[in-house]
Short mmCIF file of C-alpha atoms in Angstrom, two decimals:
data_model
loop_
_atom_site.label_atom_id
_atom_site.label_comp_id
_atom_site.label_asym_id
_atom_site.label_seq_id
_atom_site.Cartn_x
_atom_site.Cartn_y
_atom_site.Cartn_z
CA LYS C 294 -215.42 50.43 -182.51
CA ALA C 295 -217.74 47.46 -182.20
CA GLY C 296 -217.96 45.08 -185.13
CA VAL C 297 -220.97 43.70 -186.94
CA THR C 298 -223.25 41.81 -184.59
CA GLN C 299 -225.75 39.13 -185.52
CA THR C 300 -228.47 37.52 -183.47
CA PRO C 301 -229.20 34.81 -182.76
CA ARG C 302 -225.96 32.90 -183.30
CA TYR C 303 -227.68 29.53 -183.58
CA LEU C 304 -231.20 28.56 -184.56
CA ILE C 305 -233.04 25.32 -185.12
CA LYS C 306 -236.30 25.38 -187.05
CA THR C 307 -238.67 22.88 -188.61
CA ARG C 308 -239.54 22.64 -192.29
CA GLY C 309 -242.37 24.97 -193.20
CA GLN C 310 -241.68 27.46 -190.44
CA GLN C 311 -240.33 30.94 -190.97
CA VAL C 312 -237.33 32.62 -189.37
CA THR C 313 -236.03 36.16 -188.84
CA LEU C 314 -232.37 36.96 -188.42
CA SER C 315 -231.01 40.26 -187.19
CA CYS C 316 -227.89 42.25 -188.01
CA SER C 317 -226.46 45.43 -186.48
CA PRO C 318 -223.80 47.07 -188.66
CA ILE C 319 -220.64 48.85 -187.60
CA SER C 320 -221.44 52.34 -186.38
CA GLY C 321 -221.48 54.71 -189.35
CA HIS C 322 -221.93 51.95 -191.92
CA ARG C 323 -225.18 52.42 -193.78
CA SER C 324 -224.96 49.59 -196.27
CA VAL C 325 -225.81 46.07 -195.13
CA SER C 326 -225.45 42.91 -197.22
CA TRP C 327 -226.49 39.35 -196.52
CA TYR C 328 -224.82 36.14 -197.68
CA GLN C 329 -225.61 32.44 -197.39
CA GLN C 330 -222.76 29.98 -196.85
CA THR C 331 -223.23 26.26 -197.45
CA PRO C 332 -220.70 23.46 -198.01
CA GLY C 333 -222.10 22.77 -201.46
CA GLN C 334 -222.68 26.23 -202.89
CA GLY C 335 -220.14 28.21 -200.91
CA LEU C 336 -220.74 31.88 -200.23
CA GLN C 337 -223.62 33.40 -202.15
CA PHE C 338 -224.92 36.97 -202.13
CA LEU C 339 -228.53 37.33 -201.02
CA PHE C 340 -229.24 41.07 -201.06
CA GLU C 341 -227.97 44.48 -200.05
CA TYR C 342 -229.76 47.34 -198.33
CA PHE C 343 -228.94 50.99 -198.13
CA SER C 344 -231.09 53.76 -196.72
CA GLU C 345 -233.91 51.30 -196.03
CA THR C 346 -234.03 50.27 -199.71
CA GLN C 347 -232.98 47.02 -201.33
CA ARG C 348 -230.50 48.01 -204.02
CA ASN C 349 -229.12 44.66 -205.12
CA LYS C 350 -230.41 41.11 -205.01
CA GLY C 351 -228.83 37.74 -205.67
CA ASN C 352 -230.42 34.73 -207.30
CA PHE C 353 -232.60 33.46 -204.48
CA PRO C 354 -236.33 32.69 -204.38
CA GLY C 355 -238.85 35.14 -203.03
CA ARG C 356 -239.00 33.23 -199.75
CA PHE C 357 -235.89 35.14 -198.82
CA SER C 358 -236.57 38.76 -197.96
CA GLY C 359 -235.12 41.49 -195.86
CA ARG C 360 -235.50 44.99 -194.63
CA GLN C 361 -233.47 47.78 -193.16
CA PHE C 362 -234.44 50.22 -190.47
CA SER C 363 -233.66 53.90 -190.15
CA ASN C 364 -230.78 53.13 -187.75
CA SER C 365 -229.25 50.88 -190.48
CA ARG C 366 -229.98 47.69 -188.57
CA SER C 367 -231.23 44.96 -190.88
CA GLU C 368 -233.29 41.82 -190.68
CA MET C 369 -233.67 38.98 -193.11
CA ASN C 370 -236.61 36.63 -193.20
CA VAL C 371 -236.96 33.19 -194.70
CA SER C 372 -240.48 31.83 -195.04
CA THR C 373 -241.60 28.26 -195.58
CA LEU C 374 -238.24 26.83 -194.59
CA GLU C 375 -236.77 23.95 -196.54
CA LEU C 376 -234.05 21.53 -195.50
CA GLY C 377 -231.76 23.15 -198.05
CA ASP C 378 -231.98 26.45 -196.22
CA SER C 379 -229.71 25.07 -193.51
CA ALA C 380 -226.68 27.30 -193.72
CA LEU C 381 -224.54 29.94 -192.10
CA TYR C 382 -226.09 33.34 -192.80
CA LEU C 383 -223.58 36.15 -192.80
CA CYS C 384 -224.24 39.84 -192.60
CA ALA C 385 -221.73 42.42 -193.77
CA SER C 386 -221.67 46.19 -193.51
CA SER C 387 -219.79 48.84 -195.43
CA LEU C 388 -219.44 52.56 -195.78
CA VAL C 389 -221.30 54.26 -198.58
CA GLY C 390 -219.24 54.43 -201.74
CA THR C 391 -217.08 51.41 -201.05
CA ASN C 392 -217.31 47.67 -201.56
CA GLU C 393 -215.10 47.01 -198.53
CA GLN C 394 -217.39 44.79 -196.50
CA TYR C 395 -216.95 43.76 -192.88
CA PHE C 396 -218.63 40.58 -191.75
CA GLY C 397 -220.36 39.51 -188.59
CA PRO C 398 -219.93 36.07 -186.96
CA GLY C 399 -223.02 34.70 -188.70
CA THR C 400 -226.18 32.89 -187.66
CA ARG C 401 -226.12 29.12 -188.01
CA LEU C 402 -229.58 27.98 -189.12
CA THR C 403 -230.48 24.32 -189.01
CA VAL C 404 -233.75 23.18 -190.57
CA THR C 405 -235.05 19.78 -189.50
CA ALA J 1 -220.97 37.99 -214.79
CA GLN J 2 -217.87 37.90 -212.65
CA SER J 3 -216.38 34.69 -211.29
CA VAL J 4 -213.52 33.67 -209.02
CA THR J 5 -211.49 30.47 -209.15
CA GLN J 6 -209.36 29.18 -206.34
CA PRO J 7 -207.69 26.12 -207.87
CA ASP J 8 -206.47 24.60 -204.61
CA ILE J 9 -209.11 23.16 -202.30
CA HIS J 10 -206.55 22.14 -199.67
CA ILE J 11 -202.97 23.23 -199.09
CA THR J 12 -200.63 21.86 -196.45
CA VAL J 13 -197.63 23.93 -195.39
CA SER J 14 -195.04 23.40 -192.68
CA GLU J 15 -194.90 25.99 -189.94
CA GLY J 16 -192.31 28.62 -190.84
CA ALA J 17 -192.51 27.90 -194.55
CA SER J 18 -193.72 30.36 -197.17
CA LEU J 19 -197.25 30.31 -198.52
CA GLU J 20 -198.92 31.23 -201.78
CA LEU J 21 -202.66 30.83 -202.35
CA ARG J 22 -203.86 31.22 -205.90
CA CYS J 23 -206.83 33.21 -207.11
CA ASN J 24 -207.99 33.86 -210.68
CA TYR J 25 -210.89 36.10 -211.50
CA SER J 26 -213.04 36.82 -214.48
CA TYR J 27 -214.44 40.31 -214.80
CA GLY J 28 -214.76 42.60 -217.78
CA ALA J 29 -213.87 45.87 -216.12
CA THR J 30 -211.75 47.12 -213.26
CA PRO J 31 -212.50 44.96 -210.25
CA TYR J 32 -212.29 45.35 -206.53
CA LEU J 33 -210.38 42.31 -205.21
CA PHE J 34 -210.33 41.00 -201.68
CA TRP J 35 -208.93 38.21 -199.55
CA TYR J 36 -210.85 37.07 -196.49
CA VAL J 37 -210.00 34.47 -193.85
CA GLN J 38 -212.49 32.37 -191.92
CA SER J 39 -211.64 30.37 -188.80
CA PRO J 40 -213.95 27.52 -187.76
CA GLY J 41 -217.28 28.80 -186.47
CA GLN J 42 -216.38 32.39 -187.24
CA GLY J 43 -217.35 35.02 -189.76
CA LEU J 44 -215.05 36.39 -192.44
CA GLN J 45 -212.15 38.67 -191.61
CA LEU J 46 -210.82 41.02 -194.28
CA LEU J 47 -207.10 40.40 -194.86
CA LEU J 48 -206.48 42.88 -197.66
CA LYS J 49 -207.99 44.59 -200.65
CA TYR J 50 -207.01 45.95 -204.05
CA PHE J 51 -208.82 48.82 -205.70
CA SER J 52 -206.20 50.53 -207.85
CA GLY J 53 -202.65 51.81 -207.79
CA ASP J 54 -199.72 49.75 -206.55
CA THR J 55 -200.29 46.14 -207.60
CA LEU J 56 -198.63 44.76 -204.46
CA VAL J 57 -200.85 45.30 -201.46
CA GLN J 58 -200.09 44.68 -197.83
CA GLY J 59 -202.62 43.34 -195.39
CA ILE J 60 -202.98 42.30 -191.81
CA LYS J 61 -201.19 39.39 -190.13
CA GLY J 62 -198.21 39.67 -192.46
CA PHE J 63 -200.09 38.80 -195.64
CA GLU J 64 -199.61 40.44 -199.02
CA ALA J 65 -201.17 39.95 -202.44
CA GLU J 66 -200.14 40.87 -205.96
CA PHE J 67 -202.59 41.92 -208.65
CA LYS J 68 -201.58 40.82 -212.15
CA ARG J 69 -204.01 42.12 -214.74
CA SER J 70 -202.40 40.18 -217.60
CA GLN J 71 -202.97 36.90 -215.75
CA SER J 72 -206.27 37.90 -214.09
CA SER J 73 -204.74 36.79 -210.83
CA PHE J 74 -204.61 38.05 -207.28
CA ASN J 75 -202.45 35.58 -205.34
CA LEU J 76 -202.05 35.76 -201.59
CA ARG J 77 -198.62 35.28 -200.03
CA LYS J 78 -196.99 35.08 -196.64
CA PRO J 79 -193.23 34.60 -196.13
CA SER J 80 -193.51 32.49 -192.97
CA VAL J 81 -196.71 30.86 -191.74
CA HIS J 82 -197.69 30.30 -188.13
CA TRP J 83 -199.90 27.54 -186.74
CA SER J 84 -202.58 30.18 -186.10
CA ASP J 85 -202.86 30.78 -189.87
CA ALA J 86 -204.69 27.47 -190.29
CA ALA J 87 -208.10 28.48 -191.63
CA GLU J 88 -210.21 28.80 -194.77
CA TYR J 89 -209.18 31.54 -197.18
CA PHE J 90 -211.52 33.17 -199.66
CA CYS J 91 -210.77 35.37 -202.63
CA ALA J 92 -213.57 37.71 -203.73
CA VAL J 93 -214.31 40.18 -206.51
CA ALA J 94 -216.78 43.05 -206.72
CA PRO J 95 -217.61 45.47 -209.49
CA TYR J 96 -215.85 48.80 -209.36
CA SER J 97 -219.12 50.60 -209.26
CA GLY J 98 -217.84 53.29 -206.95
CA GLY J 99 -221.38 53.99 -205.94
CA GLY J 100 -221.89 51.66 -203.03
CA ALA J 101 -221.81 48.09 -201.94
CA ASP J 102 -222.39 45.41 -204.53
CA GLY J 103 -222.54 41.74 -203.93
CA LEU J 104 -219.17 40.10 -203.54
CA THR J 105 -218.53 37.04 -205.70
CA PHE J 106 -216.45 34.53 -203.78
CA GLY J 107 -214.24 31.65 -204.77
CA LYS J 108 -214.88 28.24 -203.22
CA GLY J 109 -212.09 28.75 -200.73
CA THR J 110 -208.74 27.14 -199.91
CA HIS J 111 -208.38 25.19 -196.70
CA LEU J 112 -204.93 25.82 -195.23
CA ILE J 113 -203.42 23.16 -193.00
CA ILE J 114 -200.25 23.91 -191.03
CA GLN J 115 -197.93 21.04 -190.21
CA PRO J 116 -195.78 21.38 -187.07
#
């Protein structure tokens, strides 16, 4: 069974721009979560989607948003990029009814 | 709110020696506990998990972890490490909601270095 896939793997953007990252979960997994990983703050939960609805959200500003499609694929968007948004963005998927999350390889975002 | 503490930022172990990585959590109810490993440039790989039942859980790659409720700990162990075990290790906790995925709360990680 294929794992969680994320595209693109690497991205360079300029301050003020916006970016969209994509995540395809493991087949059969309907819950998708997003995390930000930085050297200073570590791994932080952004939000979780199930059945096209955001069910949980971490402590991030409204510039960070996401959505989920009917095939469970998910996208996250960051608007008005700041230098501090440079990070590894990780997507994880899980089966309904479990917190056992499986992670993709991540998208490395660099904001210049 | 839940929290996870991994007291050791770096640990150096000789190849073939035993390993123990410490993890302490703070959570008011029954937690889900996890250990993940991250190699450079990679995502997180799930090593093992504890939900309930036997407090000693076995994982992949020869790892095991023991849940001790009285000490709020979930330490990771391996009897004999290999050079390929060099990586970053993360302990995580999630609420036992039972109803779906909740955000994992991670520790800051322990960087494992293997000496030849």
